Structures are given as C-alpha cells and as structure tokens.
PDB file of C-alpha atoms in Angstrom:
ATOM      1  CA  UNK A   1      -4.009  -8.137 -89.166  1.00  0.00           C
ATOM      2  CA  UNK A   2      -1.646 -10.124 -86.622  1.00  0.00           C
ATOM      3  CA  UNK A   3       0.009  -7.274 -84.427  1.00  0.00           C
ATOM      4  CA  UNK A   4       0.654  -6.633 -81.298  1.00  0.00           C
ATOM      5  CA  UNK A   5       0.530  -3.212 -80.045  1.00  0.00           C
ATOM      6  CA  UNK A   6       2.048  -1.696 -76.772  1.00  0.00           C
ATOM      7  CA  UNK A   7       1.035   1.701 -75.221  1.00  0.00           C
ATOM      8  CA  UNK A   8       2.867   4.027 -74.458  1.00  0.00           C
ATOM      9  CA  UNK A   9       5.922   3.757 -76.544  1.00  0.00           C
ATOM     10  CA  UNK A  10       8.005   6.406 -74.631  1.00  0.00           C
ATOM     11  CA  UNK A  11       7.842   7.061 -70.880  1.00  0.00           C
ATOM     12  CA  UNK A  12       9.644   9.084 -68.367  1.00  0.00           C
ATOM     13  CA  UNK A  13       8.581   8.716 -64.642  1.00  0.00           C
ATOM     14  CA  UNK A  14      10.132   9.673 -61.348  1.00  0.00           C
ATOM     15  CA  UNK A  15      11.214   7.273 -58.783  1.00  0.00           C
ATOM     16  CA  UNK A  16       8.204   6.249 -56.699  1.00  0.00           C
ATOM     17  CA  UNK A  17       5.525   6.725 -59.254  1.00  0.00           C
ATOM     18  CA  UNK A  18       3.615   4.199 -60.756  1.00  0.00           C
ATOM     19  CA  UNK A  19       3.846   3.132 -64.331  1.00  0.00           C
ATOM     20  CA  UNK A  20       1.072   1.155 -66.288  1.00  0.00           C
ATOM     21  CA  UNK A  21       2.143  -0.371 -69.931  1.00  0.00           C
ATOM     22  CA  UNK A  22      -0.388  -1.693 -71.584  1.00  0.00           C
ATOM     23  CA  UNK A  23      -0.550  -4.399 -74.717  1.00  0.00           C
ATOM     24  CA  UNK A  24      -2.941  -5.553 -77.070  1.00  0.00           C
ATOM     25  CA  UNK A  25      -3.051  -8.322 -79.893  1.00  0.00           C
ATOM     26  CA  UNK A  26      -5.581  -9.154 -82.422  1.00  0.00           C
ATOM     27  CA  UNK A  27      -4.863 -12.677 -83.012  1.00  0.00           C
ATOM     28  CA  UNK A  28      -7.090 -14.292 -80.213  1.00  0.00           C
ATOM     29  CA  UNK A  29      -3.744 -15.676 -78.820  1.00  0.00           C
ATOM     30  CA  UNK A  30      -3.783 -17.496 -75.591  1.00  0.00           C
ATOM     31  CA  UNK A  31      -0.534 -16.835 -74.048  1.00  0.00           C
ATOM     32  CA  UNK A  32       1.006 -13.277 -73.778  1.00  0.00           C
ATOM     33  CA  UNK A  33       4.309 -12.304 -71.713  1.00  0.00           C
ATOM     34  CA  UNK A  34       6.249  -9.135 -70.759  1.00  0.00           C
ATOM     35  CA  UNK A  35       9.762  -9.129 -71.270  1.00  0.00           C
ATOM     36  CA  UNK A  36      12.262  -6.602 -70.618  1.00  0.00           C
ATOM     37  CA  UNK A  37      15.489  -5.991 -72.517  1.00  0.00           C
ATOM     38  CA  UNK A  38      18.875  -4.460 -71.458  1.00  0.00           C
ATOM     39  CA  UNK A  39      22.097  -3.726 -73.048  1.00  0.00           C
ATOM     40  CA  UNK A  40      24.206  -6.705 -73.246  1.00  0.00           C
ATOM     41  CA  UNK A  41      21.618  -9.061 -72.032  1.00  0.00           C
ATOM     42  CA  UNK A  42      18.984 -11.312 -73.422  1.00  0.00           C
ATOM     43  CA  UNK A  43      15.480 -10.615 -73.021  1.00  0.00           C
ATOM     44  CA  UNK A  44      14.406 -11.737 -69.635  1.00  0.00           C
ATOM     45  CA  UNK A  45      10.757 -13.206 -68.783  1.00  0.00           C
ATOM     46  CA  UNK A  46       9.217 -11.013 -66.509  1.00  0.00           C
ATOM     47  CA  UNK A  47       5.632 -12.638 -66.334  1.00  0.00           C
ATOM     48  CA  UNK A  48       3.729 -14.801 -68.622  1.00  0.00           C
ATOM     49  CA  UNK A  49      -0.184 -15.053 -68.970  1.00  0.00           C
ATOM     50  CA  UNK A  50      -1.680 -18.313 -70.212  1.00  0.00           C
ATOM     51  CA  UNK A  51      -5.320 -16.867 -70.608  1.00  0.00           C
ATOM     52  CA  UNK A  52      -7.639 -14.462 -68.790  1.00  0.00           C
ATOM     53  CA  UNK A  53      -6.483 -14.153 -65.006  1.00  0.00           C
ATOM     54  CA  UNK A  54      -4.173 -17.372 -65.228  1.00  0.00           C
ATOM     55  CA  UNK A  55      -0.653 -15.619 -64.784  1.00  0.00           C
ATOM     56  CA  UNK A  56       2.830 -16.907 -63.597  1.00  0.00           C
ATOM     57  CA  UNK A  57       5.875 -15.344 -62.680  1.00  0.00           C
ATOM     58  CA  UNK A  58       8.765 -15.308 -64.664  1.00  0.00           C
ATOM     59  CA  UNK A  59      12.281 -15.143 -64.305  1.00  0.00           C
ATOM     60  CA  UNK A  60      12.322 -11.583 -62.764  1.00  0.00           C
ATOM     61  CA  UNK A  61       9.000 -10.774 -61.383  1.00  0.00           C
ATOM     62  CA  UNK A  62      10.170  -8.774 -58.161  1.00  0.00           C
ATOM     63  CA  UNK A  63       9.023  -5.169 -58.438  1.00  0.00           C
ATOM     64  CA  UNK A  64       6.112  -5.930 -61.313  1.00  0.00           C
ATOM     65  CA  UNK A  65       2.437  -7.068 -61.320  1.00  0.00           C
ATOM     66  CA  UNK A  66       0.305  -7.922 -64.517  1.00  0.00           C
ATOM     67  CA  UNK A  67      -3.466  -7.885 -64.987  1.00  0.00           C
ATOM     68  CA  UNK A  68      -5.219  -9.943 -67.644  1.00  0.00           C
ATOM     69  CA  UNK A  69      -8.751  -9.340 -67.828  1.00  0.00           C
ATOM     70  CA  UNK A  70      -9.584  -9.790 -71.425  1.00  0.00           C
ATOM     71  CA  UNK A  71      -7.642 -12.271 -73.650  1.00  0.00           C
ATOM     72  CA  UNK A  72      -6.544  -9.717 -76.019  1.00  0.00           C
ATOM     73  CA  UNK A  73      -5.090  -7.132 -73.202  1.00  0.00           C
ATOM     74  CA  UNK A  74      -2.196  -7.685 -71.050  1.00  0.00           C
ATOM     75  CA  UNK A  75      -0.938  -4.922 -68.499  1.00  0.00           C
ATOM     76  CA  UNK A  76       2.218  -4.592 -66.884  1.00  0.00           C
ATOM     77  CA  UNK A  77       2.331  -2.486 -63.532  1.00  0.00           C
ATOM     78  CA  UNK A  78       5.032  -0.920 -61.582  1.00  0.00           C
ATOM     79  CA  UNK A  79       4.064   0.015 -58.287  1.00  0.00           C
ATOM     80  CA  UNK A  80       6.706   2.782 -57.270  1.00  0.00           C
ATOM     81  CA  UNK A  81       9.135   2.530 -60.016  1.00  0.00           C
ATOM     82  CA  UNK A  82      12.945   2.413 -59.331  1.00  0.00           C
ATOM     83  CA  UNK A  83      15.709   3.553 -61.187  1.00  0.00           C
ATOM     84  CA  UNK A  84      16.876  -0.093 -61.956  1.00  0.00           C
ATOM     85  CA  UNK A  85      13.638  -0.686 -63.738  1.00  0.00           C
ATOM     86  CA  UNK A  86      14.765   1.741 -66.576  1.00  0.00           C
ATOM     87  CA  UNK A  87      14.533  -0.604 -69.784  1.00  0.00           C
ATOM     88  CA  UNK A  88      12.960  -1.294 -72.838  1.00  0.00           C
ATOM     89  CA  UNK A  89      10.009  -3.894 -72.154  1.00  0.00           C
ATOM     90  CA  UNK A  90       8.447  -5.847 -74.744  1.00  0.00           C
ATOM     91  CA  UNK A  91       5.163  -7.468 -74.705  1.00  0.00           C
ATOM     92  CA  UNK A  92       4.695 -10.629 -77.118  1.00  0.00           C
ATOM     93  CA  UNK A  93       1.991 -13.179 -77.849  1.00  0.00           C
ATOM     94  CA  UNK A  94       1.759 -17.009 -78.857  1.00  0.00           C
ATOM     95  CA  UNK A  95      -1.191 -19.955 -79.229  1.00  0.00           C
ATOM     96  CA  UNK A  96      -0.793 -21.978 -75.964  1.00  0.00           C
ATOM     97  CA  UNK A  97       0.003 -25.064 -78.037  1.00  0.00           C
ATOM     98  CA  UNK A  98       2.972 -23.247 -79.195  1.00  0.00           C
ATOM     99  CA  UNK A  99       4.913 -26.065 -81.071  1.00  0.00           C
ATOM    100  CA  UNK A 100       7.937 -24.962 -82.747  1.00  0.00           C
ATOM    101  CA  UNK A 101       6.384 -23.766 -85.418  1.00  0.00           C
ATOM    102  CA  UNK A 102       4.306 -21.080 -83.875  1.00  0.00           C
ATOM    103  CA  UNK A 103       6.464 -18.135 -83.342  1.00  0.00           C
ATOM    104  CA  UNK A 104       6.020 -15.347 -80.818  1.00  0.00           C
ATOM    105  CA  UNK A 105       4.734 -12.087 -82.012  1.00  0.00           C
ATOM    106  CA  UNK A 106       6.444  -9.193 -80.495  1.00  0.00           C
ATOM    107  CA  UNK A 107       5.418  -5.616 -80.011  1.00  0.00           C
ATOM    108  CA  UNK A 108       7.591  -2.565 -80.878  1.00  0.00           C
ATOM    109  CA  UNK A 109       8.558  -2.174 -77.248  1.00  0.00           C
ATOM    110  CA  UNK A 110       7.971   0.633 -74.575  1.00  0.00           C
ATOM    111  CA  UNK A 111      10.833   2.503 -73.189  1.00  0.00           C
ATOM    112  CA  UNK A 112      10.802   3.562 -69.785  1.00  0.00           C
ATOM    113  CA  UNK A 113      13.149   5.839 -68.407  1.00  0.00           C
ATOM    114  CA  UNK A 114      12.851   6.527 -64.234  1.00  0.00           C
ATOM    115  CA  UNK A 115      14.442   9.242 -62.956  1.00  0.00           C
TER     116      UNK A 115
ATOM    117  CA  UNK B   1      24.520 -18.130 -66.058  1.00  0.00           C
ATOM    118  CA  UNK B   2      23.877 -17.103 -69.749  1.00  0.00           C
ATOM    119  CA  UNK B   3      22.838 -20.153 -71.627  1.00  0.00           C
ATOM    120  CA  UNK B   4      22.708 -18.973 -75.086  1.00  0.00           C
ATOM    121  CA  UNK B   5      26.023 -17.161 -76.387  1.00  0.00           C
ATOM    122  CA  UNK B   6      25.949 -15.412 -79.595  1.00  0.00           C
ATOM    123  CA  UNK B   7      29.355 -14.520 -81.597  1.00  0.00           C
ATOM    124  CA  UNK B   8      30.486 -12.017 -82.770  1.00  0.00           C
ATOM    125  CA  UNK B   9      29.069  -9.392 -80.401  1.00  0.00           C
ATOM    126  CA  UNK B  10      28.849  -6.894 -83.244  1.00  0.00           C
ATOM    127  CA  UNK B  11      30.097  -7.102 -87.194  1.00  0.00           C
ATOM    128  CA  UNK B  12      30.656  -4.448 -90.044  1.00  0.00           C
ATOM    129  CA  UNK B  13      30.323  -5.571 -93.548  1.00  0.00           C
ATOM    130  CA  UNK B  14      30.063  -4.010 -96.786  1.00  0.00           C
ATOM    131  CA  UNK B  15      26.970  -4.233 -98.930  1.00  0.00           C
ATOM    132  CA  UNK B  16      26.960  -7.238-101.097  1.00  0.00           C
ATOM    133  CA  UNK B  17      29.083  -9.369 -98.793  1.00  0.00           C
ATOM    134  CA  UNK B  18      28.079 -12.536 -97.075  1.00  0.00           C
ATOM    135  CA  UNK B  19      28.296 -12.884 -93.247  1.00  0.00           C
ATOM    136  CA  UNK B  20      27.876 -15.676 -90.697  1.00  0.00           C
ATOM    137  CA  UNK B  21      26.360 -15.511 -87.421  1.00  0.00           C
ATOM    138  CA  UNK B  22      26.997 -18.018 -84.454  1.00  0.00           C
ATOM    139  CA  UNK B  23      24.980 -18.996 -81.397  1.00  0.00           C
ATOM    140  CA  UNK B  24      26.230 -21.506 -78.982  1.00  0.00           C
ATOM    141  CA  UNK B  25      23.908 -22.684 -76.209  1.00  0.00           C
ATOM    142  CA  UNK B  26      23.794 -25.091 -73.094  1.00  0.00           C
ATOM    143  CA  UNK B  27      20.039 -25.179 -72.965  1.00  0.00           C
ATOM    144  CA  UNK B  28      18.749 -28.966 -72.166  1.00  0.00           C
ATOM    145  CA  UNK B  29      16.542 -30.239 -73.514  1.00  0.00           C
ATOM    146  CA  UNK B  30      16.770 -28.233 -76.754  1.00  0.00           C
ATOM    147  CA  UNK B  31      13.168 -28.556 -78.469  1.00  0.00           C
ATOM    148  CA  UNK B  32      13.928 -25.960 -80.998  1.00  0.00           C
ATOM    149  CA  UNK B  33      16.092 -22.885 -81.965  1.00  0.00           C
ATOM    150  CA  UNK B  34      14.763 -19.625 -83.720  1.00  0.00           C
ATOM    151  CA  UNK B  35      16.722 -16.634 -84.903  1.00  0.00           C
ATOM    152  CA  UNK B  36      15.074 -13.280 -84.797  1.00  0.00           C
ATOM    153  CA  UNK B  37      15.788 -10.184 -86.445  1.00  0.00           C
ATOM    154  CA  UNK B  38      15.364  -6.837 -84.455  1.00  0.00           C
ATOM    155  CA  UNK B  39      15.583  -3.375 -86.291  1.00  0.00           C
ATOM    156  CA  UNK B  40      16.656  -0.902 -83.912  1.00  0.00           C
ATOM    157  CA  UNK B  41      14.119   0.499 -82.038  1.00  0.00           C
ATOM    158  CA  UNK B  42      11.576  -2.298 -83.194  1.00  0.00           C
ATOM    159  CA  UNK B  43      10.262  -5.635 -81.893  1.00  0.00           C
ATOM    160  CA  UNK B  44      11.674  -9.211 -82.679  1.00  0.00           C
ATOM    161  CA  UNK B  45      10.838 -10.670 -86.049  1.00  0.00           C
ATOM    162  CA  UNK B  46      11.177 -14.259 -86.522  1.00  0.00           C
ATOM    163  CA  UNK B  47      13.388 -15.232 -89.672  1.00  0.00           C
ATOM    164  CA  UNK B  48      13.542 -19.072 -89.379  1.00  0.00           C
ATOM    165  CA  UNK B  49      13.122 -22.015 -87.144  1.00  0.00           C
ATOM    166  CA  UNK B  50      15.287 -25.408 -86.530  1.00  0.00           C
ATOM    167  CA  UNK B  51      13.667 -28.344 -84.685  1.00  0.00           C
ATOM    168  CA  UNK B  52      15.513 -31.482 -85.850  1.00  0.00           C
ATOM    169  CA  UNK B  53      19.140 -32.703 -85.522  1.00  0.00           C
ATOM    170  CA  UNK B  54      21.190 -31.273 -88.533  1.00  0.00           C
ATOM    171  CA  UNK B  55      18.043 -29.306 -89.467  1.00  0.00           C
ATOM    172  CA  UNK B  56      18.968 -26.434 -92.232  1.00  0.00           C
ATOM    173  CA  UNK B  57      16.397 -23.663 -93.088  1.00  0.00           C
ATOM    174  CA  UNK B  58      16.498 -21.319 -96.146  1.00  0.00           C
ATOM    175  CA  UNK B  59      14.341 -18.168 -96.114  1.00  0.00           C
ATOM    176  CA  UNK B  60      15.466 -15.963 -99.116  1.00  0.00           C
ATOM    177  CA  UNK B  61      19.106 -14.515 -98.274  1.00  0.00           C
ATOM    178  CA  UNK B  62      18.908 -16.268 -94.746  1.00  0.00           C
ATOM    179  CA  UNK B  63      20.166 -19.777 -94.273  1.00  0.00           C
ATOM    180  CA  UNK B  64      20.451 -21.452 -90.866  1.00  0.00           C
ATOM    181  CA  UNK B  65      22.014 -24.730 -89.678  1.00  0.00           C
ATOM    182  CA  UNK B  66      21.580 -26.716 -86.447  1.00  0.00           C
ATOM    183  CA  UNK B  67      23.747 -29.149 -84.685  1.00  0.00           C
ATOM    184  CA  UNK B  68      22.008 -30.438 -81.699  1.00  0.00           C
ATOM    185  CA  UNK B  69      24.918 -32.731 -80.655  1.00  0.00           C
ATOM    186  CA  UNK B  70      27.016 -29.686 -80.486  1.00  0.00           C
ATOM    187  CA  UNK B  71      24.521 -27.356 -79.503  1.00  0.00           C
ATOM    188  CA  UNK B  72      25.479 -24.967 -81.912  1.00  0.00           C
ATOM    189  CA  UNK B  73      23.701 -22.679 -84.955  1.00  0.00           C
ATOM    190  CA  UNK B  74      24.553 -20.480 -88.014  1.00  0.00           C
ATOM    191  CA  UNK B  75      22.883 -17.797 -89.411  1.00  0.00           C
ATOM    192  CA  UNK B  76      24.274 -17.334 -92.753  1.00  0.00           C
ATOM    193  CA  UNK B  77      23.174 -13.807 -94.609  1.00  0.00           C
ATOM    194  CA  UNK B  78      24.117 -13.854 -98.311  1.00  0.00           C
ATOM    195  CA  UNK B  79      24.475 -10.386-100.502  1.00  0.00           C
ATOM    196  CA  UNK B  80      24.009  -8.541 -97.810  1.00  0.00           C
ATOM    197  CA  UNK B  81      21.837  -5.457 -98.227  1.00  0.00           C
ATOM    198  CA  UNK B  82      21.689  -1.790 -96.252  1.00  0.00           C
ATOM    199  CA  UNK B  83      18.305  -2.995 -94.655  1.00  0.00           C
ATOM    200  CA  UNK B  84      20.158  -6.135 -92.893  1.00  0.00           C
ATOM    201  CA  UNK B  85      21.372  -3.638 -90.225  1.00  0.00           C
ATOM    202  CA  UNK B  86      19.878  -5.025 -87.081  1.00  0.00           C
ATOM    203  CA  UNK B  87      20.446  -7.209 -84.382  1.00  0.00           C
ATOM    204  CA  UNK B  88      20.179 -10.615 -84.558  1.00  0.00           C
ATOM    205  CA  UNK B  89      18.875 -12.439 -81.643  1.00  0.00           C
ATOM    206  CA  UNK B  90      19.153 -16.448 -81.067  1.00  0.00           C
ATOM    207  CA  UNK B  91      16.444 -18.350 -79.068  1.00  0.00           C
ATOM    208  CA  UNK B  92      16.388 -21.789 -77.827  1.00  0.00           C
ATOM    209  CA  UNK B  93      13.041 -23.172 -76.578  1.00  0.00           C
ATOM    210  CA  UNK B  94      13.245 -26.193 -73.919  1.00  0.00           C
ATOM    211  CA  UNK B  95       9.603 -27.580 -74.931  1.00  0.00           C
ATOM    212  CA  UNK B  96       7.521 -27.251 -77.944  1.00  0.00           C
ATOM    213  CA  UNK B  97       4.499 -25.842 -76.167  1.00  0.00           C
ATOM    214  CA  UNK B  98       4.077 -22.377 -74.296  1.00  0.00           C
ATOM    215  CA  UNK B  99       4.630 -24.116 -71.215  1.00  0.00           C
ATOM    216  CA  UNK B 100       8.232 -24.298 -72.132  1.00  0.00           C
ATOM    217  CA  UNK B 101      10.949 -21.404 -71.456  1.00  0.00           C
ATOM    218  CA  UNK B 102      12.486 -19.428 -74.260  1.00  0.00           C
ATOM    219  CA  UNK B 103      16.440 -18.616 -73.703  1.00  0.00           C
ATOM    220  CA  UNK B 104      17.212 -15.852 -75.512  1.00  0.00           C
ATOM    221  CA  UNK B 105      21.237 -14.762 -76.649  1.00  0.00           C
ATOM    222  CA  UNK B 106      22.263 -11.214 -76.240  1.00  0.00           C
ATOM    223  CA  UNK B 107      22.362 -10.967 -79.924  1.00  0.00           C
ATOM    224  CA  UNK B 108      24.732  -9.801 -82.836  1.00  0.00           C
ATOM    225  CA  UNK B 109      24.738  -6.149 -84.114  1.00  0.00           C
ATOM    226  CA  UNK B 110      24.964  -6.664 -87.654  1.00  0.00           C
ATOM    227  CA  UNK B 111      26.007  -3.105 -89.624  1.00  0.00           C
ATOM    228  CA  UNK B 112      25.717  -2.893 -93.136  1.00  0.00           C
ATOM    229  CA  UNK B 113      27.757  -0.050 -94.906  1.00  0.00           C
ATOM    230  CA  UNK B 114      27.732   1.067 -98.254  1.00  0.00           C
TER     231      UNK B 114
END
C-alpha cells in the first residue's frame, strides 16, 4: 500500500514540554527522513536515518533527537520544546540506493504549535 | 544561502489556462531535479524527475524541461483544473543515492479559479 503515516497530525504543547512525533512506512525503505517546513522556506532536513540505529544529523538538528529501532518506524523527539520549533514536520522514506528514479514518499505532516 | 529559487512566488490562473513555473538553482553537482505537488495540508507527491542535460518529461497535463548548463527547469501545466491548486516544489539532488542531499525550493503557490 506504499504509505508513510505520521502521528499525531496536530499537536499543541507548552514551552518546555517534551514532544514525540512518530512516523511509519510500509515499503521496507531503508532510509527515512525528518524535515520541517516553515512559510517562505524550502523543507529543511533535521535528521536522516539510513537504517535501524544508523542516524545522521541533517542541516538543523539542534533541539531534536531521533530514534529508529525498527526499519518501518522513525521517531522525532523534542526535549523541552521551544516556541521557535512551531512548524510543520514531515517524515519521508526512500530506498537507500535512491537513484534518480526512486522518489521520496512523504507523510501528510504533523503540525506542531508550541505556546 | 538559498540554492534553489522558484518563481513566481504565487500565481492565479483561470481554469483552462496554461501556466509555467520556473526553477533556478546553483546546486553543484546537480544529479537530478524533481518537481513535487503539495496540496494544502498534505505531503509532497512527485510529479516528474529530470536527469540528463536538456531532459524533457511529460506526465499527462504536466510537462517539464531541464537545462543543466543554465541550471534552470520549467514546469508547464496545460488546461489547468481547479484540482491543480497547490504548491509546486522544485527539488535538486546532488547525488543519485540517499547519501546525497536534496535541496528544496520554497515553492510556487498556484491558485486556479473558475
């Protein structure tokens, strides 16, 4: 069924609270990503995971951490959320040998508001 | 510094009209370029990918071109429909594998009116 599922879709948290965003995929993709999308900016890569317990920082990892204990599941964790982490977060997945013909599959996004 | 610039930032057309979206980039190397469609409140969905110098692709009413010398791509939408209302995002990959980085444009917001 080629799908990337994100939970929750919407979340409001107070500054300083912890946030857990979860992502699952049913395509056995090795590689998974977390991006954030802010108005007027292109998607920014937070973390990339090449497989279970093989995670690398993206361009804006500060304030975030990730966990990948199963190939089909990738979590984004915000310890002590800040107001500037208000954003829409997208999870994506692809095959590791992602030649130009293999695209990213995106989830529908998790909209986080930190007050 | 933004390495992928899209224009226009937004565009309003009447249903049935054609439109052209532009993407200029400075990413090096430029392995491939992909256009995505993002409906409001949804994720990105791939429309087409361009790989080679002077590539042209067609996917129904969507067609795209790539000029690697000029580092420029266009997305043409013919006979627009109301469902074409969305943000169109240009993405340039610097390698062909997941080890490479993807560089995202901020998107062109297309609104199709009756």
